[in-house]
mmCIF file of C-alpha atoms in Angstrom:
data_model
loop_
_atom_site.group_PDB
_atom_site.id
_atom_site.type_symbol
_atom_site.label_atom_id
_atom_site.label_comp_id
_atom_site.label_asym_id
_atom_site.label_seq_id
_atom_site.Cartn_x
_atom_site.Cartn_y
_atom_site.Cartn_z
ATOM 1 C CA MET A 649 5.157 -196.212 -58.688
ATOM 2 C CA ALA A 650 5.940 -192.481 -58.430
ATOM 3 C CA VAL A 651 3.720 -190.002 -60.217
ATOM 4 C CA GLU A 652 5.519 -188.443 -63.158
ATOM 5 C CA ASN A 653 5.842 -184.680 -63.494
ATOM 6 C CA ASN A 654 3.077 -184.390 -66.067
ATOM 7 C CA GLU A 655 0.595 -186.269 -63.907
ATOM 8 C CA VAL A 656 -1.632 -185.056 -61.100
ATOM 9 C CA GLY A 657 -0.542 -185.985 -57.582
ATOM 10 C CA ALA A 658 -2.966 -186.256 -54.686
ATOM 11 C CA THR A 659 -1.528 -183.217 -52.942
ATOM 12 C CA GLU A 660 -1.989 -181.008 -56.016
ATOM 13 C CA LEU A 661 -5.414 -182.181 -57.160
ATOM 14 C CA PRO A 662 -7.422 -179.067 -58.070
ATOM 15 C CA ARG A 663 -10.511 -178.343 -56.008
ATOM 16 C CA VAL A 664 -13.611 -179.839 -57.574
ATOM 17 C CA ILE A 665 -16.580 -178.003 -59.028
ATOM 18 C CA SER A 666 -19.523 -180.386 -58.752
ATOM 19 C CA VAL A 667 -22.212 -179.940 -61.399
ATOM 20 C CA ASP A 668 -24.676 -182.333 -59.779
ATOM 21 C CA ASP A 669 -25.551 -182.159 -56.110
ATOM 22 C CA HIS A 670 -28.910 -181.845 -54.358
ATOM 23 C CA VAL A 671 -30.579 -179.682 -51.754
ATOM 24 C CA ILE A 672 -33.185 -180.670 -49.180
ATOM 25 C CA GLU A 673 -35.586 -177.743 -48.977
ATOM 26 C CA PRO A 674 -35.868 -176.073 -45.549
ATOM 27 C CA ALA A 675 -39.282 -176.178 -43.882
ATOM 28 C CA HIS A 676 -39.633 -172.381 -44.051
ATOM 29 C CA LEU A 677 -39.113 -172.093 -47.833
ATOM 30 C CA PHE A 678 -42.679 -171.435 -48.978
ATOM 31 C CA GLU A 679 -43.809 -169.700 -45.804
ATOM 32 C CA LYS A 680 -41.041 -167.152 -46.361
ATOM 33 C CA TRP A 681 -40.837 -166.872 -50.150
ATOM 34 C CA LEU A 682 -44.364 -167.563 -51.421
ATOM 35 C CA PRO A 683 -46.555 -164.433 -51.581
ATOM 36 C CA SER A 684 -49.001 -164.369 -48.683
ATOM 37 C CA LYS A 685 -52.096 -164.673 -50.872
ATOM 38 C CA TYR A 686 -50.943 -168.135 -52.047
ATOM 39 C CA ARG A 687 -49.688 -169.591 -48.776
ATOM 40 C CA ASP A 688 -52.917 -171.313 -47.793
ATOM 41 C CA ARG A 689 -52.847 -173.191 -51.105
ATOM 42 C CA GLY A 690 -49.085 -173.697 -51.277
ATOM 43 C CA PRO A 691 -46.855 -176.525 -50.009
ATOM 44 C CA LYS A 692 -46.862 -177.083 -46.259
ATOM 45 C CA PRO A 693 -44.298 -178.979 -44.201
ATOM 46 C CA PHE A 694 -45.395 -181.451 -41.555
ATOM 47 C CA THR A 695 -43.926 -184.238 -39.459
ATOM 48 C CA ALA A 696 -45.588 -187.645 -39.132
ATOM 49 C CA GLY A 697 -44.861 -191.350 -38.964
ATOM 50 C CA ILE A 698 -44.228 -193.085 -42.268
ATOM 51 C CA GLY A 699 -46.332 -196.074 -43.219
ATOM 52 C CA GLU A 700 -46.276 -198.603 -46.027
ATOM 53 C CA LEU A 701 -44.080 -198.339 -49.094
ATOM 54 C CA GLU A 702 -45.136 -199.583 -52.522
ATOM 55 C CA TYR A 703 -42.951 -199.627 -55.626
ATOM 56 C CA ILE A 704 -45.316 -199.429 -58.605
ATOM 57 C CA GLY A 705 -44.250 -198.889 -62.215
ATOM 58 C CA GLY A 706 -40.903 -197.443 -61.218
ATOM 59 C CA LYS A 707 -42.403 -195.051 -58.645
ATOM 60 C CA TYR A 708 -42.562 -195.133 -54.858
ATOM 61 C CA ARG A 709 -45.854 -194.565 -53.036
ATOM 62 C CA PHE A 710 -46.043 -193.904 -49.306
ATOM 63 C CA THR A 711 -48.664 -193.602 -46.602
ATOM 64 C CA THR A 712 -48.506 -192.043 -43.153
ATOM 65 C CA ASP A 713 -48.800 -194.102 -39.988
ATOM 66 C CA PRO A 714 -48.953 -192.673 -36.442
ATOM 67 C CA GLU A 715 -46.951 -195.700 -35.274
ATOM 68 C CA GLY A 716 -44.353 -195.399 -38.052
ATOM 69 C CA GLN A 717 -40.909 -193.846 -38.057
ATOM 70 C CA VAL A 718 -41.073 -190.082 -37.566
ATOM 71 C CA THR A 719 -40.473 -188.360 -40.922
ATOM 72 C CA ASP A 720 -40.525 -184.864 -42.395
ATOM 73 C CA TRP A 721 -43.024 -184.433 -45.232
ATOM 74 C CA TRP A 722 -44.509 -181.880 -47.609
ATOM 75 C CA GLU A 723 -48.220 -181.712 -48.376
ATOM 76 C CA TYR A 724 -49.386 -179.999 -51.570
ATOM 77 C CA GLU A 725 -52.810 -180.207 -53.182
ATOM 78 C CA GLY A 726 -53.631 -183.329 -51.189
ATOM 79 C CA GLU A 727 -50.458 -185.184 -52.218
ATOM 80 C CA ILE A 728 -47.776 -186.024 -49.640
ATOM 81 C CA PHE A 729 -44.031 -186.279 -50.175
ATOM 82 C CA PRO A 730 -41.703 -187.798 -47.535
ATOM 83 C CA TYR A 731 -37.978 -187.280 -47.207
ATOM 84 C CA LYS A 732 -36.209 -190.655 -47.299
ATOM 85 C CA ARG A 733 -32.809 -191.612 -45.960
ATOM 86 C CA ILE A 734 -31.407 -192.457 -49.414
ATOM 87 C CA ILE A 735 -31.776 -188.822 -50.496
ATOM 88 C CA ALA A 736 -30.071 -187.538 -47.341
ATOM 89 C CA ALA A 737 -27.617 -190.401 -47.002
ATOM 90 C CA VAL A 738 -24.348 -188.642 -46.173
ATOM 91 C CA GLY A 739 -23.083 -189.608 -42.755
ATOM 92 C CA PHE A 740 -24.814 -192.999 -42.753
ATOM 93 C CA SER A 741 -23.150 -196.341 -43.423
ATOM 94 C CA ARG A 742 -24.011 -198.192 -46.631
ATOM 95 C CA ASP A 743 -26.237 -200.610 -44.756
ATOM 96 C CA GLU A 744 -28.130 -197.682 -43.208
ATOM 97 C CA MET A 745 -28.903 -196.037 -46.579
ATOM 98 C CA THR A 746 -32.470 -197.273 -46.861
ATOM 99 C CA LEU A 747 -35.918 -196.107 -47.942
ATOM 100 C CA ASP A 748 -36.803 -195.322 -44.333
ATOM 101 C CA GLY A 749 -38.156 -191.865 -43.595
ATOM 102 C CA ILE A 750 -35.986 -189.167 -42.077
ATOM 103 C CA THR A 751 -36.371 -185.755 -40.443
ATOM 104 C CA ARG A 752 -34.169 -182.745 -41.085
ATOM 105 C CA GLU A 753 -32.827 -183.052 -37.563
ATOM 106 C CA GLN A 754 -31.630 -186.569 -38.353
ATOM 107 C CA MET A 755 -29.957 -185.429 -41.575
ATOM 108 C CA ARG A 756 -26.508 -183.966 -41.802
ATOM 109 C CA ARG A 757 -27.152 -180.235 -41.534
ATOM 110 C CA GLY A 758 -25.440 -179.544 -44.857
ATOM 111 C CA CYS A 759 -28.412 -181.174 -46.597
ATOM 112 C CA TRP A 760 -30.544 -178.064 -46.021
ATOM 113 C CA ASP A 761 -28.417 -175.344 -44.433
ATOM 114 C CA PRO A 762 -26.193 -173.385 -46.861
ATOM 115 C CA LYS A 763 -23.483 -172.504 -44.317
ATOM 116 C CA ALA A 764 -23.216 -176.119 -43.225
ATOM 117 C CA ARG A 765 -23.141 -177.167 -46.880
ATOM 118 C CA LEU A 766 -20.131 -174.937 -47.511
ATOM 119 C CA ALA A 767 -18.380 -176.505 -44.535
ATOM 120 C CA ASP A 768 -19.099 -179.992 -45.907
ATOM 121 C CA MET A 769 -17.778 -178.893 -49.295
ATOM 122 C CA ASP A 770 -14.538 -177.760 -47.621
ATOM 123 C CA VAL A 771 -14.172 -181.186 -46.016
ATOM 124 C CA ASN A 772 -14.779 -182.777 -49.421
ATOM 125 C CA HIS A 773 -12.267 -180.812 -51.542
ATOM 126 C CA VAL A 774 -15.138 -179.080 -53.366
ATOM 127 C CA GLU A 775 -15.055 -175.386 -54.243
ATOM 128 C CA ALA A 776 -18.459 -174.939 -55.906
ATOM 129 C CA SER A 777 -21.692 -176.878 -56.295
ATOM 130 C CA LEU A 778 -24.810 -176.866 -58.506
ATOM 131 C CA CYS A 779 -27.810 -178.312 -56.638
ATOM 132 C CA PHE A 780 -30.961 -179.925 -58.026
ATOM 133 C CA PRO A 781 -34.266 -179.700 -56.119
ATOM 134 C CA THR A 782 -35.821 -182.508 -54.097
ATOM 135 C CA PHE A 783 -39.468 -181.803 -53.159
ATOM 136 C CA PRO A 784 -40.214 -180.027 -56.505
ATOM 137 C CA ARG A 785 -38.503 -183.041 -58.147
ATOM 138 C CA PHE A 786 -35.627 -182.767 -60.580
ATOM 139 C CA CYS A 787 -37.230 -180.352 -63.056
ATOM 140 C CA GLY A 788 -40.204 -179.019 -61.121
ATOM 141 C CA GLN A 789 -42.675 -181.787 -62.002
ATOM 142 C CA THR A 790 -44.462 -181.276 -58.668
ATOM 143 C CA PHE A 791 -45.624 -177.825 -59.727
ATOM 144 C CA SER A 792 -46.243 -178.810 -63.343
ATOM 145 C CA GLU A 793 -48.669 -181.498 -62.167
ATOM 146 C CA ALA A 794 -50.536 -179.113 -59.847
ATOM 147 C CA LYS A 795 -54.184 -178.429 -60.588
ATOM 148 C CA ASP A 796 -53.983 -174.731 -59.680
ATOM 149 C CA LYS A 797 -51.440 -173.369 -62.143
ATOM 150 C CA GLU A 798 -51.582 -169.853 -60.688
ATOM 151 C CA VAL A 799 -50.284 -171.190 -57.384
ATOM 152 C CA GLY A 800 -47.923 -173.524 -59.256
ATOM 153 C CA LEU A 801 -46.337 -170.563 -61.036
ATOM 154 C CA ALA A 802 -46.022 -168.688 -57.749
ATOM 155 C CA CYS A 803 -44.294 -171.761 -56.257
ATOM 156 C CA VAL A 804 -41.818 -171.945 -59.157
ATOM 157 C CA ARG A 805 -40.936 -168.288 -58.680
ATOM 158 C CA ALA A 806 -40.748 -168.634 -54.893
ATOM 159 C CA TYR A 807 -38.402 -171.608 -55.219
ATOM 160 C CA ASN A 808 -36.188 -169.671 -57.625
ATOM 161 C CA ASP A 809 -36.119 -166.630 -55.344
ATOM 162 C CA TRP A 810 -35.110 -168.847 -52.414
ATOM 163 C CA MET A 811 -32.492 -170.601 -54.537
ATOM 164 C CA VAL A 812 -30.862 -167.372 -55.754
ATOM 165 C CA GLU A 813 -31.203 -165.152 -52.710
ATOM 166 C CA GLU A 814 -31.032 -167.535 -49.748
ATOM 167 C CA TRP A 815 -29.398 -170.815 -50.748
ATOM 168 C CA CYS A 816 -26.757 -169.225 -52.987
ATOM 169 C CA GLY A 817 -26.881 -165.646 -51.736
ATOM 170 C CA ASP A 818 -24.033 -165.496 -49.173
ATOM 171 C CA SER A 819 -21.827 -168.198 -50.684
ATOM 172 C CA ARG A 820 -19.604 -165.864 -52.782
ATOM 173 C CA GLY A 821 -20.379 -167.877 -55.891
ATOM 174 C CA ARG A 822 -19.622 -171.275 -54.364
ATOM 175 C CA LEU A 823 -23.278 -172.345 -54.448
ATOM 176 C CA ILE A 824 -24.410 -171.998 -58.060
ATOM 177 C CA PRO A 825 -28.090 -171.217 -58.695
ATOM 178 C CA LEU A 826 -30.126 -173.760 -60.638
ATOM 179 C CA CYS A 827 -33.662 -172.593 -61.360
ATOM 180 C CA LEU A 828 -37.004 -174.104 -62.379
ATOM 181 C CA ILE A 829 -39.411 -173.148 -65.152
ATOM 182 C CA PRO A 830 -43.196 -173.529 -65.354
ATOM 183 C CA LEU A 831 -43.104 -176.520 -67.691
ATOM 184 C CA TRP A 832 -46.775 -176.216 -68.639
ATOM 185 C CA ASP A 833 -46.451 -172.847 -70.431
ATOM 186 C CA VAL A 834 -43.518 -172.141 -72.726
ATOM 187 C CA ASP A 835 -44.121 -168.380 -72.756
ATOM 188 C CA LEU A 836 -44.045 -168.273 -68.954
ATOM 189 C CA ALA A 837 -40.923 -170.436 -69.103
ATOM 190 C CA VAL A 838 -39.221 -167.899 -71.370
ATOM 191 C CA ALA A 839 -40.167 -165.093 -68.996
ATOM 192 C CA GLU A 840 -38.720 -167.001 -66.042
ATOM 193 C CA ILE A 841 -35.488 -167.711 -67.906
ATOM 194 C CA LYS A 842 -35.067 -164.013 -68.642
ATOM 195 C CA ARG A 843 -36.054 -162.952 -65.112
ATOM 196 C CA ASN A 844 -33.403 -165.177 -63.591
ATOM 197 C CA ALA A 845 -30.748 -164.471 -66.207
ATOM 198 C CA ALA A 846 -31.076 -160.775 -65.376
ATOM 199 C CA ARG A 847 -29.809 -161.574 -61.878
ATOM 200 C CA GLY A 848 -26.946 -163.759 -63.042
ATOM 201 C CA VAL A 849 -28.488 -167.238 -63.216
ATOM 202 C CA ARG A 850 -26.919 -169.400 -65.916
ATOM 203 C CA ALA A 851 -28.537 -172.801 -65.284
ATOM 204 C CA VAL A 852 -32.064 -174.176 -65.575
ATOM 205 C CA THR A 853 -33.299 -177.700 -65.014
ATOM 206 C CA PHE A 854 -35.390 -179.397 -67.711
ATOM 207 C CA SER A 855 -36.843 -182.838 -68.396
ATOM 208 C CA GLU A 856 -34.665 -185.326 -70.217
ATOM 209 C CA ILE A 857 -37.774 -186.714 -71.991
ATOM 210 C CA PRO A 858 -40.685 -184.243 -71.744
ATOM 211 C CA THR A 859 -43.179 -186.593 -73.396
ATOM 212 C CA HIS A 860 -42.963 -188.889 -70.359
ATOM 213 C CA LEU A 861 -44.479 -185.996 -68.396
ATOM 214 C CA GLY A 862 -47.317 -185.570 -70.890
ATOM 215 C CA LEU A 863 -45.574 -182.541 -72.413
ATOM 216 C CA PRO A 864 -44.776 -181.839 -76.093
ATOM 217 C CA SER A 865 -41.749 -183.474 -77.674
ATOM 218 C CA ILE A 866 -38.569 -181.553 -78.427
ATOM 219 C CA HIS A 867 -39.159 -182.526 -82.081
ATOM 220 C CA SER A 868 -42.440 -180.629 -82.226
ATOM 221 C CA GLY A 869 -41.050 -177.082 -82.194
ATOM 222 C CA HIS A 870 -43.061 -176.318 -79.057
ATOM 223 C CA TRP A 871 -39.917 -175.730 -76.989
ATOM 224 C CA ASP A 872 -38.107 -173.566 -79.537
ATOM 225 C CA PRO A 873 -38.892 -170.282 -77.718
ATOM 226 C CA PHE A 874 -37.462 -171.813 -74.532
ATOM 227 C CA PHE A 875 -34.322 -173.015 -76.311
ATOM 228 C CA ALA A 876 -33.965 -169.611 -77.982
ATOM 229 C CA ALA A 877 -34.192 -167.846 -74.613
ATOM 230 C CA CYS A 878 -31.587 -170.172 -73.132
ATOM 231 C CA GLU A 879 -29.289 -169.569 -76.101
ATOM 232 C CA GLU A 880 -29.786 -165.808 -75.894
ATOM 233 C CA THR A 881 -29.053 -165.617 -72.169
ATOM 234 C CA GLY A 882 -26.309 -168.257 -72.024
ATOM 235 C CA THR A 883 -28.478 -170.437 -69.768
ATOM 236 C CA VAL A 884 -27.402 -174.093 -69.660
ATOM 237 C CA VAL A 885 -30.196 -176.681 -69.931
ATOM 238 C CA ASN A 886 -29.482 -179.282 -67.215
ATOM 239 C CA MET A 887 -31.207 -182.667 -67.428
ATOM 240 C CA HIS A 888 -30.921 -185.041 -64.484
ATOM 241 C CA ILE A 889 -31.640 -188.758 -64.785
ATOM 242 C CA GLY A 890 -35.195 -189.275 -63.573
ATOM 243 C CA SER A 891 -36.357 -185.819 -64.656
ATOM 244 C CA SER A 892 -38.932 -187.609 -66.776
ATOM 245 C CA SER A 893 -40.517 -188.989 -63.579
ATOM 246 C CA GLN A 894 -39.570 -192.512 -64.449
ATOM 247 C CA MET A 895 -36.452 -194.618 -64.493
ATOM 248 C CA PRO A 896 -35.771 -197.438 -66.936
ATOM 249 C CA ALA A 897 -36.403 -200.978 -65.763
ATOM 250 C CA ALA A 898 -36.566 -204.372 -67.400
ATOM 251 C CA SER A 899 -39.266 -206.532 -65.817
ATOM 252 C CA PRO A 900 -42.080 -204.708 -64.000
ATOM 253 C CA ASP A 901 -41.323 -206.698 -60.843
ATOM 254 C CA ALA A 902 -37.553 -206.170 -60.999
ATOM 255 C CA PRO A 903 -35.932 -204.926 -57.770
ATOM 256 C CA PRO A 904 -34.823 -201.263 -57.608
ATOM 257 C CA ALA A 905 -31.216 -202.399 -58.188
ATOM 258 C CA VAL A 906 -32.077 -203.060 -61.843
ATOM 259 C CA GLN A 907 -33.454 -199.548 -62.188
ATOM 260 C CA ALA A 908 -30.353 -198.072 -60.547
ATOM 261 C CA SER A 909 -28.036 -200.025 -62.854
ATOM 262 C CA LEU A 910 -29.892 -198.858 -65.962
ATOM 263 C CA SER A 911 -30.231 -195.203 -64.962
ATOM 264 C CA PHE A 912 -27.838 -194.024 -67.686
ATOM 265 C CA ASN A 913 -30.380 -195.181 -70.292
ATOM 266 C CA ASN A 914 -32.419 -192.038 -69.724
ATOM 267 C CA ALA A 915 -29.490 -189.790 -70.539
ATOM 268 C CA MET A 916 -28.572 -191.886 -73.588
ATOM 269 C CA ALA A 917 -32.122 -191.811 -74.940
ATOM 270 C CA SER A 918 -32.406 -188.079 -74.373
ATOM 271 C CA MET A 919 -29.091 -187.340 -76.044
ATOM 272 C CA MET A 920 -30.081 -189.348 -79.118
ATOM 273 C CA ASP A 921 -33.356 -187.438 -79.202
ATOM 274 C CA PHE A 922 -31.527 -184.109 -79.245
ATOM 275 C CA LEU A 923 -28.835 -185.196 -81.715
ATOM 276 C CA PHE A 924 -31.471 -186.130 -84.309
ATOM 277 C CA SER A 925 -34.011 -183.410 -83.480
ATOM 278 C CA GLY A 926 -32.437 -180.492 -85.315
ATOM 279 C CA VAL A 927 -32.566 -178.422 -82.108
ATOM 280 C CA LEU A 928 -28.775 -178.173 -81.921
ATOM 281 C CA VAL A 929 -28.637 -177.201 -85.589
ATOM 282 C CA LYS A 930 -31.248 -174.494 -85.148
ATOM 283 C CA PHE A 931 -29.682 -173.190 -81.910
ATOM 284 C CA PRO A 932 -25.909 -173.574 -82.378
ATOM 285 C CA ARG A 933 -25.032 -171.776 -79.122
ATOM 286 C CA LEU A 934 -27.459 -173.738 -76.949
ATOM 287 C CA THR A 935 -25.714 -175.792 -74.247
ATOM 288 C CA LEU A 936 -27.060 -179.052 -72.811
ATOM 289 C CA ALA A 937 -25.741 -180.796 -69.697
ATOM 290 C CA TYR A 938 -26.556 -184.355 -68.643
ATOM 291 C CA SER A 939 -26.434 -184.962 -64.897
ATOM 292 C CA GLU A 940 -25.714 -188.247 -63.122
ATOM 293 C CA GLY A 941 -25.780 -190.226 -66.361
ATOM 294 C CA GLN A 942 -22.057 -191.073 -66.257
ATOM 295 C CA MET A 943 -20.153 -191.231 -69.558
ATOM 296 C CA GLY A 944 -18.748 -194.675 -70.343
ATOM 297 C CA TRP A 945 -21.627 -195.298 -72.782
ATOM 298 C CA ILE A 946 -20.995 -192.156 -74.843
ATOM 299 C CA PRO A 947 -18.288 -193.405 -77.274
ATOM 300 C CA TYR A 948 -20.466 -196.179 -78.664
ATOM 301 C CA ALA A 949 -23.587 -193.999 -78.677
ATOM 302 C CA LEU A 950 -21.779 -191.406 -80.793
ATOM 303 C CA GLU A 951 -20.360 -194.099 -83.081
ATOM 304 C CA ARG A 952 -23.812 -195.557 -83.599
ATOM 305 C CA ALA A 953 -25.427 -192.160 -84.165
ATOM 306 C CA ASP A 954 -22.843 -191.248 -86.809
ATOM 307 C CA ASP A 955 -23.218 -194.630 -88.485
ATOM 308 C CA VAL A 956 -27.014 -194.280 -88.626
ATOM 309 C CA TRP A 957 -26.611 -190.760 -90.030
ATOM 310 C CA GLU A 958 -24.175 -192.022 -92.687
ATOM 311 C CA GLU A 959 -25.982 -195.194 -93.704
ATOM 312 C CA HIS A 960 -29.651 -194.582 -92.919
ATOM 313 C CA ARG A 961 -30.311 -190.853 -93.044
ATOM 314 C CA ALA A 962 -32.536 -190.955 -96.129
ATOM 315 C CA TRP A 963 -35.192 -193.342 -94.817
ATOM 316 C CA GLY A 964 -34.390 -192.340 -91.208
ATOM 317 C CA GLY A 965 -35.955 -188.927 -91.655
ATOM 318 C CA VAL A 966 -32.877 -186.775 -90.977
ATOM 319 C CA LYS A 967 -31.284 -186.288 -94.414
ATOM 320 C CA ASP A 968 -32.291 -182.631 -94.620
ATOM 321 C CA LEU A 969 -32.540 -182.029 -90.877
ATOM 322 C CA ILE A 970 -29.035 -182.915 -89.680
ATOM 323 C CA PRO A 971 -26.390 -181.608 -92.111
ATOM 324 C CA GLU A 972 -23.325 -182.837 -90.158
ATOM 325 C CA PRO A 973 -22.552 -186.076 -88.294
ATOM 326 C CA PRO A 974 -24.421 -186.067 -84.964
ATOM 327 C CA SER A 975 -21.214 -186.369 -82.966
ATOM 328 C CA SER A 976 -20.159 -182.923 -84.184
ATOM 329 C CA TYR A 977 -23.093 -181.363 -82.320
ATOM 330 C CA TYR A 978 -22.275 -183.340 -79.189
ATOM 331 C CA TYR A 979 -18.692 -182.071 -79.113
ATOM 332 C CA ARG A 980 -19.876 -178.523 -79.782
ATOM 333 C CA GLN A 981 -22.838 -178.257 -77.410
ATOM 334 C CA ILE A 982 -23.227 -181.099 -74.903
ATOM 335 C CA TYR A 983 -21.610 -181.819 -71.538
ATOM 336 C CA CYS A 984 -21.729 -185.045 -69.547
ATOM 337 C CA CYS A 985 -20.650 -185.694 -65.975
ATOM 338 C CA PHE A 986 -19.262 -188.552 -63.893
ATOM 339 C CA PHE A 987 -18.166 -189.557 -60.419
ATOM 340 C CA ARG A 988 -17.401 -193.298 -60.679
ATOM 341 C CA ASP A 989 -16.745 -194.222 -64.290
ATOM 342 C CA LYS A 990 -13.322 -195.659 -65.093
ATOM 343 C CA HIS A 991 -14.479 -196.911 -68.493
ATOM 344 C CA GLY A 992 -15.375 -193.331 -69.342
ATOM 345 C CA ILE A 993 -11.950 -192.126 -68.213
ATOM 346 C CA ALA A 994 -10.262 -194.855 -70.295
ATOM 347 C CA SER A 995 -12.133 -193.431 -73.321
ATOM 348 C CA ILE A 996 -11.858 -189.775 -72.357
ATOM 349 C CA GLU A 997 -10.484 -188.680 -75.725
ATOM 350 C CA THR A 998 -13.652 -189.962 -77.385
ATOM 351 C CA VAL A 999 -15.940 -188.837 -74.570
ATOM 352 C CA GLY A 1000 -14.304 -185.439 -74.983
ATOM 353 C CA VAL A 1001 -11.745 -183.842 -72.682
ATOM 354 C CA ASP A 1002 -13.692 -180.610 -73.167
ATOM 355 C CA ASN A 1003 -17.122 -182.207 -72.633
ATOM 356 C CA ALA A 1004 -16.835 -184.079 -69.328
ATOM 357 C CA THR A 1005 -17.465 -182.587 -65.889
ATOM 358 C CA PHE A 1006 -17.402 -183.972 -62.346
ATOM 359 C CA GLU A 1007 -20.038 -184.405 -59.646
ATOM 360 C CA THR A 1008 -20.246 -185.545 -56.014
ATOM 361 C CA ASP A 1009 -24.035 -186.185 -55.791
ATOM 362 C CA TYR A 1010 -24.173 -184.852 -52.222
ATOM 363 C CA PRO A 1011 -26.214 -185.885 -50.182
ATOM 364 C CA HIS A 1012 -27.617 -188.864 -52.123
ATOM 365 C CA VAL A 1013 -26.794 -192.513 -51.622
ATOM 366 C CA ASP A 1014 -24.297 -192.393 -54.529
ATOM 367 C CA SER A 1015 -22.408 -189.457 -53.040
ATOM 368 C CA THR A 1016 -18.627 -189.589 -52.823
ATOM 369 C CA TRP A 1017 -18.664 -187.346 -49.711
ATOM 370 C CA PRO A 1018 -16.369 -187.093 -47.769
ATOM 371 C CA HIS A 1019 -13.983 -189.068 -49.982
ATOM 372 C CA THR A 1020 -14.281 -187.109 -53.223
ATOM 373 C CA LYS A 1021 -10.619 -186.176 -53.356
ATOM 374 C CA ALA A 1022 -9.588 -189.833 -53.139
ATOM 375 C CA VAL A 1023 -12.187 -190.861 -55.743
ATOM 376 C CA ALA A 1024 -11.060 -188.092 -58.077
ATOM 377 C CA GLU A 1025 -7.406 -189.033 -57.601
ATOM 378 C CA ASP A 1026 -8.220 -192.662 -58.369
ATOM 379 C CA HIS A 1027 -9.888 -191.616 -61.631
ATOM 380 C CA VAL A 1028 -7.734 -188.766 -62.942
ATOM 381 C CA GLY A 1029 -4.474 -188.988 -61.013
ATOM 382 C CA HIS A 1030 -2.697 -190.619 -63.969
ATOM 383 C CA LEU A 1031 -3.884 -188.030 -66.493
ATOM 384 C CA PRO A 1032 -1.956 -184.955 -67.660
ATOM 385 C CA LYS A 1033 -2.527 -181.996 -65.355
ATOM 386 C CA ASP A 1034 -4.366 -179.946 -67.951
ATOM 387 C CA VAL A 1035 -6.820 -182.784 -68.660
ATOM 388 C CA ALA A 1036 -7.455 -183.452 -64.960
ATOM 389 C CA TYR A 1037 -8.021 -179.739 -64.419
ATOM 390 C CA LYS A 1038 -10.629 -179.617 -67.186
ATOM 391 C CA LEU A 1039 -12.499 -182.649 -65.884
ATOM 392 C CA LEU A 1040 -12.566 -181.619 -62.236
ATOM 393 C CA ARG A 1041 -13.330 -177.918 -62.675
ATOM 394 C CA GLY A 1042 -12.241 -176.213 -65.893
ATOM 395 C CA ASN A 1043 -15.056 -177.504 -68.086
ATOM 396 C CA ALA A 1044 -17.644 -176.640 -65.420
ATOM 397 C CA ILE A 1045 -16.272 -173.100 -65.186
ATOM 398 C CA ARG A 1046 -16.549 -172.688 -68.948
ATOM 399 C CA MET A 1047 -19.953 -174.361 -69.181
ATOM 400 C CA LEU A 1048 -21.572 -172.234 -66.470
ATOM 401 C CA ASP A 1049 -19.497 -169.064 -67.000
ATOM 402 C CA LEU A 1050 -18.357 -169.171 -63.376
ATOM 403 C CA PRO A 1051 -16.264 -166.441 -61.737
ATOM 404 C CA PHE A 1052 -13.274 -168.692 -61.097
ATOM 405 C CA ASP A 1053 -9.916 -169.016 -62.824
ATOM 406 C CA ARG A 1054 -10.110 -170.696 -66.230
ATOM 407 C CA GLY A 1055 -6.812 -172.503 -66.512
ATOM 408 C CA LEU A 1056 -3.713 -173.839 -64.808
#
């Protein structure tokens, strides 16, 4: 059937702005960007064979083995972190996307080299990309858990300097900086937000559920200075699934496929937390963005939240805290994103044509590279041009205040 005039055809699909991709840190990052007085105590890259893998309580644990597959690692404060094929999966077949170790040389170069990344974005119909960290973990938990917080703070700042000046520096705005904060000290976090905002950064990564990291709850007021700084500077708070260092699972001995299927639960739980916390009431210009959580679950979640607010707000503890239906704060202040979610597209009016953004998840196992244009066409090709434009790039431009055109 021919595409009607008000629909998006494959040849005219707008170039994508991906709000959730990932970067594999180059081996020289901390040697170059960490002040010399901290380098002996900072993260160090090394290459070694990978040993046994254990999956305990939703977390992977690895050992080295001289006879094992050669792998690139980081060592920091006695802990070791290997790079695995599933986090640098682009270029491999589905059956090759395993938990085996991998070296940077075995990866596609775009995983860690910014010029090669831009070339891979060109192949993939992508104009701009926001990248989450790998070794620091999705919101910098690696440094938050460090014993030596002075070095941890220096590592956060070094990572941010590398992100802004090296990873994004020569990309002409196509690589969008996403920075870390020192999660263990809210005053230092505020200072880092302002330091980075002064050089044009408009995105910070944060934990979807801070209490899972042993940090104060968003209900406690502890994070209010951080939220205020983000509101003041126009910095978007980005929360990736797994940024609470755990993924939902059913039975403790369930295979990882169960965890992968339930990953959206983290985003749903976090969004409910924020909708009933009063944070979005107190900070009406604060923007939240949920990454890799998809969006097909959002219509019912909003319906349920509004129903609880209407029917149960007195005993539910939110009668005086949340003056309007929770969904009103979602539509005003929260963005979601998707890459394979046809149920979400079928409900896009309820999800919010102004609230949904697109991602490619490069270079992870879920990535749509190099077929993103075909995947996007399959999802939005039947939609009006203005709606498709918003979903694939327009909402991301508005959310992150990007220097690209803002309409058809």
